[in-house]
Coordinates of C-alpha atoms and ligand atoms in Angstrom, one line a residue:
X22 CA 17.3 26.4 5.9
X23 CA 15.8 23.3 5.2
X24 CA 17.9 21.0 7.3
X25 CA 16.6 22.7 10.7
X26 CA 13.4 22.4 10.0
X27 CA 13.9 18.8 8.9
X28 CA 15.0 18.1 12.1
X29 CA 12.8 20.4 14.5
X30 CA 10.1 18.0 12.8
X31 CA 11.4 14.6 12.8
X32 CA 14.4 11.9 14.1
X33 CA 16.2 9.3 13.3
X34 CA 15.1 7.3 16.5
X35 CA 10.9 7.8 15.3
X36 CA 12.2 5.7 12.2
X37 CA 14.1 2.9 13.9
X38 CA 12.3 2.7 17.3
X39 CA 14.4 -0.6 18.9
X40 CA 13.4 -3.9 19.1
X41 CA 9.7 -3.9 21.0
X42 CA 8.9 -7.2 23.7
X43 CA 5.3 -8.1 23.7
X44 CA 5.0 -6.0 26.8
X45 CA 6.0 -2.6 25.1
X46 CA 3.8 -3.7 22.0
X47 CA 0.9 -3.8 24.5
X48 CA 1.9 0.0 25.3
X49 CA 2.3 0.9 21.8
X50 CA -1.3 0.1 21.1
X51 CA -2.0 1.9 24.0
X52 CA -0.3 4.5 23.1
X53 CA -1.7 4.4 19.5
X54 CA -5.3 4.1 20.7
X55 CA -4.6 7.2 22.9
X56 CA -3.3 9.5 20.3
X57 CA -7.0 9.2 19.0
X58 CA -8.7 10.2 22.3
X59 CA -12.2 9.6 22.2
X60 CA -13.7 13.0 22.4
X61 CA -12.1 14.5 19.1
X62 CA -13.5 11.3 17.5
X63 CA -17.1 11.9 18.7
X64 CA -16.9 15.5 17.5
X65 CA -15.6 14.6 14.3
X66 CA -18.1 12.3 14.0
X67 CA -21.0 14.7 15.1
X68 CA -20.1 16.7 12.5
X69 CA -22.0 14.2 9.9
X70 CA -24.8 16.4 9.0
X71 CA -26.3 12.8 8.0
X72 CA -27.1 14.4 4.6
X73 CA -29.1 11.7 3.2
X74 CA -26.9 11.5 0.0
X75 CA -23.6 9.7 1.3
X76 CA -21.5 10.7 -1.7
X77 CA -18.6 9.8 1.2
X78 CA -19.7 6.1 1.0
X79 CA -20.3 5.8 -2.8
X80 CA -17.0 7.3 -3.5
X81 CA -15.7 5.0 -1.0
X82 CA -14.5 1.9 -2.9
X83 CA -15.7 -0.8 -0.4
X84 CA -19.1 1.5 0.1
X85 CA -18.6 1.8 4.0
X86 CA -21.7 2.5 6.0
X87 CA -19.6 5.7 6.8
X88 CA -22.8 8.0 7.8
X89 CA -24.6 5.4 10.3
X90 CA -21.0 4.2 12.1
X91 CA -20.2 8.0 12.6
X92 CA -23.5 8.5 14.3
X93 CA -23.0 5.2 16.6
X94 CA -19.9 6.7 17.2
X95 CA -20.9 10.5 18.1
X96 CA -23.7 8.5 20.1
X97 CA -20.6 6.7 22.1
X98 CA -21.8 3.5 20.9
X99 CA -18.2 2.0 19.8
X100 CA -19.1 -1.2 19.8
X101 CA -22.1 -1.2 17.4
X102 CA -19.7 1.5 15.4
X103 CA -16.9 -1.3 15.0
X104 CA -18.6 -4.2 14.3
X105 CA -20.6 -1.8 11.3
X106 CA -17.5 -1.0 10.2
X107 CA -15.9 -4.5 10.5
X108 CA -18.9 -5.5 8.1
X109 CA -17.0 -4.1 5.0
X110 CA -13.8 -4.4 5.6
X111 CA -11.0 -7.0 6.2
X112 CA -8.8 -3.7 7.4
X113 CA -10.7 -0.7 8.8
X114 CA -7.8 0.7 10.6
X115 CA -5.3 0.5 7.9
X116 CA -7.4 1.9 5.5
X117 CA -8.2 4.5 8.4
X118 CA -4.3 5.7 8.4
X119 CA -3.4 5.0 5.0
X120 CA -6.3 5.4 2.1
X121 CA -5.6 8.7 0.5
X122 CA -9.1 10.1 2.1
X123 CA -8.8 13.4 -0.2
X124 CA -9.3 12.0 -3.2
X125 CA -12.4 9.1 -2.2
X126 CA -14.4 9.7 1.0
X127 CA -13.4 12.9 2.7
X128 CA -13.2 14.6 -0.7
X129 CA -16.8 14.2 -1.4
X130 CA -18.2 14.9 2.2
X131 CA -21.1 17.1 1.6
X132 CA -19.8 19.4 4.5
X133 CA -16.3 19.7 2.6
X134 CA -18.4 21.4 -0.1
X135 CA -20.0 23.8 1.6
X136 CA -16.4 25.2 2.4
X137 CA -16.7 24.0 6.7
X138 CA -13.9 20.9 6.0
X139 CA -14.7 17.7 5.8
X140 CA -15.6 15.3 8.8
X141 CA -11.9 13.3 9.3
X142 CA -13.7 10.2 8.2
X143 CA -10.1 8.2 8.6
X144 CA -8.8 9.1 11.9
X145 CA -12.7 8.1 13.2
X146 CA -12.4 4.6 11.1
X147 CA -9.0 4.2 13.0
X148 CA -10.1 5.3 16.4
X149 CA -12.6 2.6 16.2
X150 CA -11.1 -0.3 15.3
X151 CA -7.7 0.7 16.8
X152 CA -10.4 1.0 20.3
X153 CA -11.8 -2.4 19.3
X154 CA -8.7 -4.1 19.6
X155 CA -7.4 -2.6 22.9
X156 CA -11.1 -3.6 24.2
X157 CA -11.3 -7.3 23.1
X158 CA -14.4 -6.6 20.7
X159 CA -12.1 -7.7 18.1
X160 CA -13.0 -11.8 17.3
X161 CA -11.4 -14.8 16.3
X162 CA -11.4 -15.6 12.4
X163 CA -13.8 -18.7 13.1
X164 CA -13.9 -21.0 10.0
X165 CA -16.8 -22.6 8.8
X166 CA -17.9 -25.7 8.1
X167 CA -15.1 -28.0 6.5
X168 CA -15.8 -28.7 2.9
X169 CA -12.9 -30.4 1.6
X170 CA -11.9 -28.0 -0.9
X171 CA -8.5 -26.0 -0.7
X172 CA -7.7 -23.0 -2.3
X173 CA -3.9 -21.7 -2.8
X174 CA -3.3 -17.8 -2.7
X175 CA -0.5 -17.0 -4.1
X176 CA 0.6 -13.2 -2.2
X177 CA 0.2 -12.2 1.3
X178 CA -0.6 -8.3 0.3
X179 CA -4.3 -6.6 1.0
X180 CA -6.1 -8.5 -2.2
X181 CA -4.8 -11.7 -1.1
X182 CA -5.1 -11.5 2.7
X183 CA -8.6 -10.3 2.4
X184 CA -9.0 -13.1 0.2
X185 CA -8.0 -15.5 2.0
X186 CA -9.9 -14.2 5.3
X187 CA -13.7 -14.8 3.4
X188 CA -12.6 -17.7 2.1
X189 CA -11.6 -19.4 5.2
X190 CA -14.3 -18.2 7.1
X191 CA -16.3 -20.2 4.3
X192 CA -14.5 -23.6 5.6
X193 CA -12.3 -23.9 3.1
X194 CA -8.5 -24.9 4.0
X195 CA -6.5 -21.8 2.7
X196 CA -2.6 -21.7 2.3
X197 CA -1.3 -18.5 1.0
X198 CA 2.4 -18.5 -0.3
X199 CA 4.2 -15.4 -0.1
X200 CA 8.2 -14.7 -1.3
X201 CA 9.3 -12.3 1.4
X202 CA 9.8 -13.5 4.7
X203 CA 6.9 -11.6 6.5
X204 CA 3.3 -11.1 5.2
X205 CA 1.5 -8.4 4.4
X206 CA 3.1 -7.3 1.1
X207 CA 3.1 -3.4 0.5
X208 CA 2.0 -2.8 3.7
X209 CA 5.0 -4.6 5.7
X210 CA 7.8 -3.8 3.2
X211 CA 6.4 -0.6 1.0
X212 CA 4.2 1.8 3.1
X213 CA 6.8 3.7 5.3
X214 CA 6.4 2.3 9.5
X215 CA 5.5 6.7 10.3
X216 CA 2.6 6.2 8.1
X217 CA 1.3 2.6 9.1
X218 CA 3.0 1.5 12.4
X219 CA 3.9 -2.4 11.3
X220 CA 2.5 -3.8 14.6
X221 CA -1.3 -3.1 13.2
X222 CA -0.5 -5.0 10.2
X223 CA 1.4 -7.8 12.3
X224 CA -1.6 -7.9 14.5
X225 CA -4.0 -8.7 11.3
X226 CA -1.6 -11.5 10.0
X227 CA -1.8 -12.9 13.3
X228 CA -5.7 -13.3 13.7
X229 CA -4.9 -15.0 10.2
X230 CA -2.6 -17.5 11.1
X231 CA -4.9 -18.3 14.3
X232 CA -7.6 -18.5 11.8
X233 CA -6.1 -21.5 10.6
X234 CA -5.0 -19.9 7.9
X235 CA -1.2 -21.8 6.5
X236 CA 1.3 -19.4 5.6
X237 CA 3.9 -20.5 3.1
X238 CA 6.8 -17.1 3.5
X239 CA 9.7 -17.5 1.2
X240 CA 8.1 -19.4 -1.2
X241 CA 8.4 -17.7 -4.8
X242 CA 6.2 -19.1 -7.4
X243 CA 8.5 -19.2 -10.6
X244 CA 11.3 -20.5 -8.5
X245 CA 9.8 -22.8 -5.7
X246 CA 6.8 -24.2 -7.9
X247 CA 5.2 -23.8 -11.0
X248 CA 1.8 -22.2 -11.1
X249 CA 1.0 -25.7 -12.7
X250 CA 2.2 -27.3 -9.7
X251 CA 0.2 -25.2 -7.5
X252 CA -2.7 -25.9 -9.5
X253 CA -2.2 -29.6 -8.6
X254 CA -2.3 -28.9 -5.4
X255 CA -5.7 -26.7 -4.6
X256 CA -8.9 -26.5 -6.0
X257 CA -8.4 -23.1 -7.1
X258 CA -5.9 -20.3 -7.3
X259 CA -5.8 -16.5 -6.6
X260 CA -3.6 -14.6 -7.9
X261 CA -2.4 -11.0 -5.7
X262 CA 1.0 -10.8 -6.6
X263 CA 0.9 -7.1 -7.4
X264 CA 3.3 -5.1 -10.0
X265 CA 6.8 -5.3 -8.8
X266 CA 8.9 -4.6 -11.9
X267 CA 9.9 -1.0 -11.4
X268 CA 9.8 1.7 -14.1
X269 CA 13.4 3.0 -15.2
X270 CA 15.4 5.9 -16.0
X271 CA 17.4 5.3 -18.8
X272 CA 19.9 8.1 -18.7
X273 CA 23.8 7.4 -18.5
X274 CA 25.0 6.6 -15.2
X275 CA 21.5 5.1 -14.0
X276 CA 23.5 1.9 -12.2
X277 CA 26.5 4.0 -10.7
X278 CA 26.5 3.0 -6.8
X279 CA 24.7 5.0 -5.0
X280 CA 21.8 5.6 -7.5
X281 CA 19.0 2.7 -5.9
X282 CA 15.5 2.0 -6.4
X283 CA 13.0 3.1 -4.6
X284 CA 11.5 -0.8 -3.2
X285 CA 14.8 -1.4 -2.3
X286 CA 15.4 1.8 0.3
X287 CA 12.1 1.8 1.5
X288 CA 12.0 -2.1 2.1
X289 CA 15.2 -1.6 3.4
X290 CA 14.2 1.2 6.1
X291 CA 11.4 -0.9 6.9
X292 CA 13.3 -3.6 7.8
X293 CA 15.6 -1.6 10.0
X294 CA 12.3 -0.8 11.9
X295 CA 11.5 -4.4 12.4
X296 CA 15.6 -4.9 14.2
X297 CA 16.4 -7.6 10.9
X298 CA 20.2 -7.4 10.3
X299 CA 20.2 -5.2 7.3
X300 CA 24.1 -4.8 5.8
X301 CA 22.6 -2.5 3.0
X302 CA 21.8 -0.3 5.5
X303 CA 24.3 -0.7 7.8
X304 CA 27.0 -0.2 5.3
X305 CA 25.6 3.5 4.1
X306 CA 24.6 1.9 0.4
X307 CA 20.3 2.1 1.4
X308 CA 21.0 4.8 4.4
X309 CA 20.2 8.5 3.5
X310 CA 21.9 9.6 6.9
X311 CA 24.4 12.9 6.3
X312 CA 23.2 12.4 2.3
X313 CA 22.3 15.3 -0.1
X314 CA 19.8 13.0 -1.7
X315 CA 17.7 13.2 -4.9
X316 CA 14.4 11.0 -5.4
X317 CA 13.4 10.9 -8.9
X318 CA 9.6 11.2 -9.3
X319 CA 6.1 13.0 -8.5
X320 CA 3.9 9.9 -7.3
X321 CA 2.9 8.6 -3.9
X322 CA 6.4 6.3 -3.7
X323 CA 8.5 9.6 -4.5
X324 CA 7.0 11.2 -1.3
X325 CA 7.8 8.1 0.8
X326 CA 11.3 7.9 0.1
X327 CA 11.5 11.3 0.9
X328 CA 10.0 11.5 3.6
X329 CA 11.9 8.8 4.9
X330 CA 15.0 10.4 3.9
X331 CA 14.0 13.0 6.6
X332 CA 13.9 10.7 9.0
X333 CA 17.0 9.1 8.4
X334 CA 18.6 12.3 8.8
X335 CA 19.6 13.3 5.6
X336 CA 21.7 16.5 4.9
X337 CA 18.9 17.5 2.2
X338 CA 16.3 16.1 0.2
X339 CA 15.0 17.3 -3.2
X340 CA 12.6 16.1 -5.1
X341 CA 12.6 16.1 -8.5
X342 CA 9.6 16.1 -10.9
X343 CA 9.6 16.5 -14.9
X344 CA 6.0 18.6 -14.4
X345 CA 4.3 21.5 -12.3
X346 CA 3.0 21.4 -9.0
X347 CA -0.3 21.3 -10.3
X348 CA 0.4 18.4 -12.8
X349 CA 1.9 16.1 -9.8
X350 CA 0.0 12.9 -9.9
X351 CA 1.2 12.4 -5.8
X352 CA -1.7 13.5 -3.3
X353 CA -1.5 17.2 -2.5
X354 CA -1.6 16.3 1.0
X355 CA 1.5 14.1 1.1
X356 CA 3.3 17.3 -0.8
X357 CA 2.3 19.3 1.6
X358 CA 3.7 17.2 4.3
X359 CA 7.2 16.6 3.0
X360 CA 7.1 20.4 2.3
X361 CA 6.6 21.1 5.9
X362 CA 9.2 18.8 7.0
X363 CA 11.7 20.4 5.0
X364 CA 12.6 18.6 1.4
X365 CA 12.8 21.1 -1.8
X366 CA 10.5 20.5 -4.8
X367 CA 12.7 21.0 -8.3
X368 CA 9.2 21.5 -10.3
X369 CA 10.1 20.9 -14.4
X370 CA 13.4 19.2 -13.8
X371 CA 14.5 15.7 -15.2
X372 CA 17.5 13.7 -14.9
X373 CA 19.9 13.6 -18.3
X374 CA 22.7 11.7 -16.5
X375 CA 23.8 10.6 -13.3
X376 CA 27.6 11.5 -12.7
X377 CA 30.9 10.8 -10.3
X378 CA 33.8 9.3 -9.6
X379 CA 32.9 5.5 -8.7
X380 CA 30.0 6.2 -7.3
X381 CA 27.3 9.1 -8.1
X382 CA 28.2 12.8 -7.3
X383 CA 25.8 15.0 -9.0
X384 CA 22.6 14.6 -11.3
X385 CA 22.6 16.2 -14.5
X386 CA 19.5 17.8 -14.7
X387 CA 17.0 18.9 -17.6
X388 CA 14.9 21.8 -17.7
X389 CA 11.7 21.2 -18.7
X390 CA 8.3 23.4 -19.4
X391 CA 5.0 21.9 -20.2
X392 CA 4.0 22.0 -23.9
X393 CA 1.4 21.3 -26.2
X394 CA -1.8 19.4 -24.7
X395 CA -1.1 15.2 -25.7
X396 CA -3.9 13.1 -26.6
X397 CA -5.1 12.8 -23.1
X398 CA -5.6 16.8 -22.5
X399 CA -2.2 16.3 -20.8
X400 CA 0.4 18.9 -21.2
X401 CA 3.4 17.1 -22.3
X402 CA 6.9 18.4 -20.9
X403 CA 9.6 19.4 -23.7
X404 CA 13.4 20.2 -22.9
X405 CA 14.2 24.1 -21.8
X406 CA 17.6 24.6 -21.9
X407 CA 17.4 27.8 -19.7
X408 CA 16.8 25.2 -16.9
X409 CA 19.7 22.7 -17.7
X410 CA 21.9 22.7 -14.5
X411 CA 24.0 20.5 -12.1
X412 CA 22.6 19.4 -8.9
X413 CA 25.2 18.0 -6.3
X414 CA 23.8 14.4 -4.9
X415 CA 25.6 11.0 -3.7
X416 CA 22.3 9.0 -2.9
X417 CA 19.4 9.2 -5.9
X418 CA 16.4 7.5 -5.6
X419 CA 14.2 6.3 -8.6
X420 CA 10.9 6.1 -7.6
X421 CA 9.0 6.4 -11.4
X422 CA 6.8 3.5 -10.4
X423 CA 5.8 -0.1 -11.4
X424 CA 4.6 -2.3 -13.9
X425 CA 3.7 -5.9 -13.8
X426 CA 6.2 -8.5 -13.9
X427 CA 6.4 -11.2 -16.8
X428 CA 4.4 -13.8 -15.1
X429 CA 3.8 -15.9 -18.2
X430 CA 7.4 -16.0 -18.8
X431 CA 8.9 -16.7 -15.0
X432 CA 5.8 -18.7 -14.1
X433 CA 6.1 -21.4 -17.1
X434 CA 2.6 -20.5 -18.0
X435 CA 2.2 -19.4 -21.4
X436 CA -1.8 -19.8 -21.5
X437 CA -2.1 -17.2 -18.7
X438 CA -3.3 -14.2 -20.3
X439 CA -2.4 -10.7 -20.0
X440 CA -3.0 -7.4 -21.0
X441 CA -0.3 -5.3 -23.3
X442 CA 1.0 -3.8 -19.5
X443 CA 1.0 -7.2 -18.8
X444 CA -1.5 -7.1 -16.1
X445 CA -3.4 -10.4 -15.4
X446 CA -7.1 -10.6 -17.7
X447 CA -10.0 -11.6 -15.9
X448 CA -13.0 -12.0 -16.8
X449 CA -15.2 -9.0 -15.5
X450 CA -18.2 -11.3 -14.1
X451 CA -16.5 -14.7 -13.0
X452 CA -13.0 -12.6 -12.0
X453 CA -11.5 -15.9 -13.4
X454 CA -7.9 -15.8 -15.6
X455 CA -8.2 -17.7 -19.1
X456 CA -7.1 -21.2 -16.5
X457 CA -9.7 -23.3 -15.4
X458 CA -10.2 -22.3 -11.8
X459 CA -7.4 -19.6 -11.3
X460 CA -8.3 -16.1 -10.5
X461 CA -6.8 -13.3 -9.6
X462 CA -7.4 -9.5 -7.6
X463 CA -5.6 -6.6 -6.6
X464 CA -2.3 -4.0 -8.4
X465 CA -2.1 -7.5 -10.7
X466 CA -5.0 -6.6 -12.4
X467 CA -6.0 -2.9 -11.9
X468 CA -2.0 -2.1 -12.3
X469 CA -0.5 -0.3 -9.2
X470 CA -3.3 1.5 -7.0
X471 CA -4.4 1.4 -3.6
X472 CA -4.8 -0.7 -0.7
X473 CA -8.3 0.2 -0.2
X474 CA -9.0 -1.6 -4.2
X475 CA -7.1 -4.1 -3.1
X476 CA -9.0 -5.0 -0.2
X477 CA -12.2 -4.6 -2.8
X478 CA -10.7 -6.9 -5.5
X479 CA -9.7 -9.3 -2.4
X480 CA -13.0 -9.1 -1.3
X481 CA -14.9 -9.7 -4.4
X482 CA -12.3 -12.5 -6.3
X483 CA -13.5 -14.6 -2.5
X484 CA -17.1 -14.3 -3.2
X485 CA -16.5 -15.0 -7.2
X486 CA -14.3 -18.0 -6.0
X487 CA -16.9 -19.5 -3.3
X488 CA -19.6 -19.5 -6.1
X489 CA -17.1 -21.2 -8.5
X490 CA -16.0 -24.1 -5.9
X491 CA -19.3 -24.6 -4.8
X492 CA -20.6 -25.6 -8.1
X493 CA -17.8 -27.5 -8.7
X494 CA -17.8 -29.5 -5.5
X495 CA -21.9 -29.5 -7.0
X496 CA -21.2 -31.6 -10.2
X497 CA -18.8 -33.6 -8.5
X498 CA -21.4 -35.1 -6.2
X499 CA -23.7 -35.5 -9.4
X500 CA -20.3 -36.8 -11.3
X501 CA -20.2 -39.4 -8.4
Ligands
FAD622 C1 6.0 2.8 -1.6 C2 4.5 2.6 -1.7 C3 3.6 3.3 -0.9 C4 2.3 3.2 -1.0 N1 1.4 3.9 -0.2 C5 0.1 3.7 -0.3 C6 -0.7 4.4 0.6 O1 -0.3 5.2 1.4 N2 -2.1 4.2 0.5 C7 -2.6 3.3 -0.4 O2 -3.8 3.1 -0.4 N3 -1.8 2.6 -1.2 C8 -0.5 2.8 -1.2 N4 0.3 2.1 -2.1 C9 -0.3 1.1 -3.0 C10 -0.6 -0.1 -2.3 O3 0.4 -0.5 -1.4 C11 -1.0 -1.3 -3.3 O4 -2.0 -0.8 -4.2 C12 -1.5 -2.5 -2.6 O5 -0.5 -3.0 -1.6 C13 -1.7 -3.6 -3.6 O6 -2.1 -4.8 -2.9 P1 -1.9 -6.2 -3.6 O7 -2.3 -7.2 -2.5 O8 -2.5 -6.3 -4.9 O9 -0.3 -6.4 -3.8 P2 1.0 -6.2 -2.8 O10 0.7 -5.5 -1.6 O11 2.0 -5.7 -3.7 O12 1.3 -7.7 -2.4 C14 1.7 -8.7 -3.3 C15 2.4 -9.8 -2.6 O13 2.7 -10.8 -3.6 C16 4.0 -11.3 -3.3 N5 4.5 -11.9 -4.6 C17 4.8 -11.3 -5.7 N6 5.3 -12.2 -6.6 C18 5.3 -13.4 -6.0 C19 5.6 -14.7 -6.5 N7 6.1 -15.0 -7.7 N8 5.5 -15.7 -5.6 C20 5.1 -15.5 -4.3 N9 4.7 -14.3 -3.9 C21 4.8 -13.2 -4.7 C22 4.8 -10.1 -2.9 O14 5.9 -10.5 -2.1 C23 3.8 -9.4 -2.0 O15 3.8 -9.7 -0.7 C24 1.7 2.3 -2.0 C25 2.6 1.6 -2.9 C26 3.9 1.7 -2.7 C27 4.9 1.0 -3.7
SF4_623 S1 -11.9 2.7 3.5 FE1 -10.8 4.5 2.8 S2 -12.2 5.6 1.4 FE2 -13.4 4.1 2.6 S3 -14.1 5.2 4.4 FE3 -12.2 4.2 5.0 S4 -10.7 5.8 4.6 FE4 -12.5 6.4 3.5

């Protein structure tokens, strides 16, 4: 029965852990560094067979020096490991824990294809930056030399955190404006806390704000200041304010209580683990506990929620997804997982309505089978009635996805260009917008992806940026 394995595998009390002093967050990176101990690490990492063609670095999208900092690290030299690691990335250990490592460096480890498994390359990127932190080797964001230029960042996510970490360490004066009340964007308020424990992401904010770095929470562009006014302010912009506008499911009943969105429960649940006074939660409206719940989807956001709903102690979770198994655009790994902890895949289903008495009951579903290939290759699903059936349900979760938001329209700026998804246009060589000095990096302009492009985009849009203020500050000496 579902329910008892759900709960031989996880609680309620691994979701909300209460309120941590600074003392127990000291243990808790203890306790995360130990979990890691440093033998299975080393062995992983002797496992490289150093194969001289690092397809696990080329498919890696910040191109990590993954075979040399695995030897440091089978050689026990952690230090020298870190700081190579450190060299690439604003985030090692987040990407360690989060980055779906099956589909970019651990699925193209040459040892993977000869059928032995691939060296964990993750959990040995986390073991030695989480290591680095416990032992100090972890420095100061030093900023350069002042220059008298600002730059405004406008979203505290991966893109514009990294961002704002090169530039500031260029001697620039950085302020980054963010609307939610803590940084860190996705990763504080989407990734689920069992997946990326929040104090590693508080940690890295932090260093920021020591840095020098000014942080401007609760400040909504569109509402607090144009993106004129902000262009007033700094000598350039960057723009990481990812896709937010979620995708919907336009069947009858799709706003009866108790059908939510996906950003909503999982921000939600994510601020229960940071002790905030959340009455959504508290009152049962974003709480799955002693629910027969129903996400709607197949991506990586559809796993979360249900994973969560686990957690939350749920009476049982289904997932359902209009396609196969094999069509299922979520990792296979993240299936796997909420398979073992208990939730039911309902493959070829869809929602036709969501029904009850003042609040939802059941979900109408739709049968589906896959038909004729679309232009793609993609087989496209079509109705089969044989599969039509009700499916009881009082909390449903859409979790279909997300576009960009209108930022022309809420941000008064009707020369901003976008693409017809309404992602932000830049330039492919200067990474600038169609605004003089704006730019912008990250799910704005790929569309939603992954943290580990973010931190790329973040990474690159700083270096674009640095040689666009430099020759500015250039011809206004000459100007002068
Ligand atoms: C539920 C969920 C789970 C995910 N899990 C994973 C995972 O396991 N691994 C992975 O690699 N990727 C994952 N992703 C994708 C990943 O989180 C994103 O690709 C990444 O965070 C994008 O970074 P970003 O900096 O571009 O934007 P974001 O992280 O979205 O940050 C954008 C920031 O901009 C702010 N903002 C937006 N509009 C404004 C405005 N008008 N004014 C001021 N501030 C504004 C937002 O508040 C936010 O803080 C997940 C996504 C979701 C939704
Ligand atoms: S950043 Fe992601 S893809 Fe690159 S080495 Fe680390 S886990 Fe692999």
């Amino acid at each position: 029965m579902a329910t008892d394995t759900m709960l031989k595998f996880v609680g309620r009390e691994q979701a909300y852990p209460a309120k941590r002093d600074a003392a127990d967050r000291a243990d808790d990176f203890r306790e995360i560094a130990d979990r890691y101990a440093p033998p299975a690490a080393e062995d992983q990492a002797g496992r490289c067979s150093q194969c001289g063609v690092p397809y696990c670095s080329v498919h890696c999208p910040l191109h990590n020096h993954i075979p040399d900092w695995l030897r440091l690290t089978a050689e026990g030299r952690l230090r020298e490991a870190y700081e190579l690691s450190n060299a690439t990335s604003t985030m090692p250990e987040i990407c360690g824990r989060i980055c779906p490592q099956d589909r970019l460096c651990e699925g193209n480890c040459v040892i993977e294809f000869t059928g032995h498994g691939a060296v964990t390359i993750g959990s040995v990127e986390k073991f030695i930056t989480d290591t680095a932190w416990e032992e100090g080797w972890v420095e100061p964001l030093v900023p350069g030399p002042a220059r008298g230029q600002s730059v405004g960042v406008i979203g505290a996510g991966p893109a514009g955190l990294t961002a704002a970490e090169y530039l500031r360490a260029n001697g620039y004066e950085v302020h980054v404006y963010d609307r939610h009340d803590r940084a860190g964007g996705l990763l504080t308020y989407g990734i689920p806390g069992f997946k990326l424990e929040k104090p590693v992401v508080t940690r890295r904010v932090d260093r920021l704000v020591a840095g020098g770095i000014v942080f401007h929470q609760g400040f909504e562009v569109g509402r607090d200041a144009s993106l004129d006014e902000l262009r007033s302010r700094h000598d350039a912009l960057l723009i990481a304010t990812g896709v937010y506008r979620a995708r919907q499911v336009e069947v009858p009943g799709h706003d009866l209580p108790g059908v939510v969105e996906s950003l909503d429960y999982l921000t939600a649940s994510n601020r229960k683990g940071f002790g905030d006074n959340v009455p959504e939660f508290d009152t049962g409206a974003l709480d799955a506990a002693g629910r027969h719940v129903v996400v709607i989807g197949g991506g990586d956001t559809a796993m979360d929620c249900v994973r969560t709903a686990v957690r939350q102690g749920a009476a049982s979770v289904k997932c359902l997804y209009r396609r196969d198994r094999a069509n299922m655009p979520g990792s296979r790994r993240e299936v796997q997982n909420a398979e073992e902890e208990g939730v039911e895949f309902v493959w070829l289903a869809a929602p036709q309505a969501f029904e009850g008495e003042g609040r939802v009951e059941r979900v109408r579903v739709r049968g589906m089978r896959l038909g004729a290939a679309d232009a793609g290759g993609r087989r496209a699903p079509e109705h089969d009635p044989a599969g039509d059936r009700d499916m009881p349900a009082d909390l449903v979760v859409k979790a279909l996805g997300f576009d960009a938001e209108e930022l022309p329209r809420l941000w008064g700026a009707a020369d901003l260009g976008v693409t017809r998804w309404g992602t932000v246009l830049v330039d492919g060589r200067t990474l600038m917008t169609s605004l003089d000095g704006v730019f912008a990096a990250g799910d704005i302009v790929r569309g939603a992806s992954l943290v580990v492009w973010a931190i790329r985009d973040g990474r690159d849009a700083a270096s674009a940026m640095h040689k666009w203020l430099k020759a500015e500050a250039r011809s206004r000496k000459v100007a002068a």
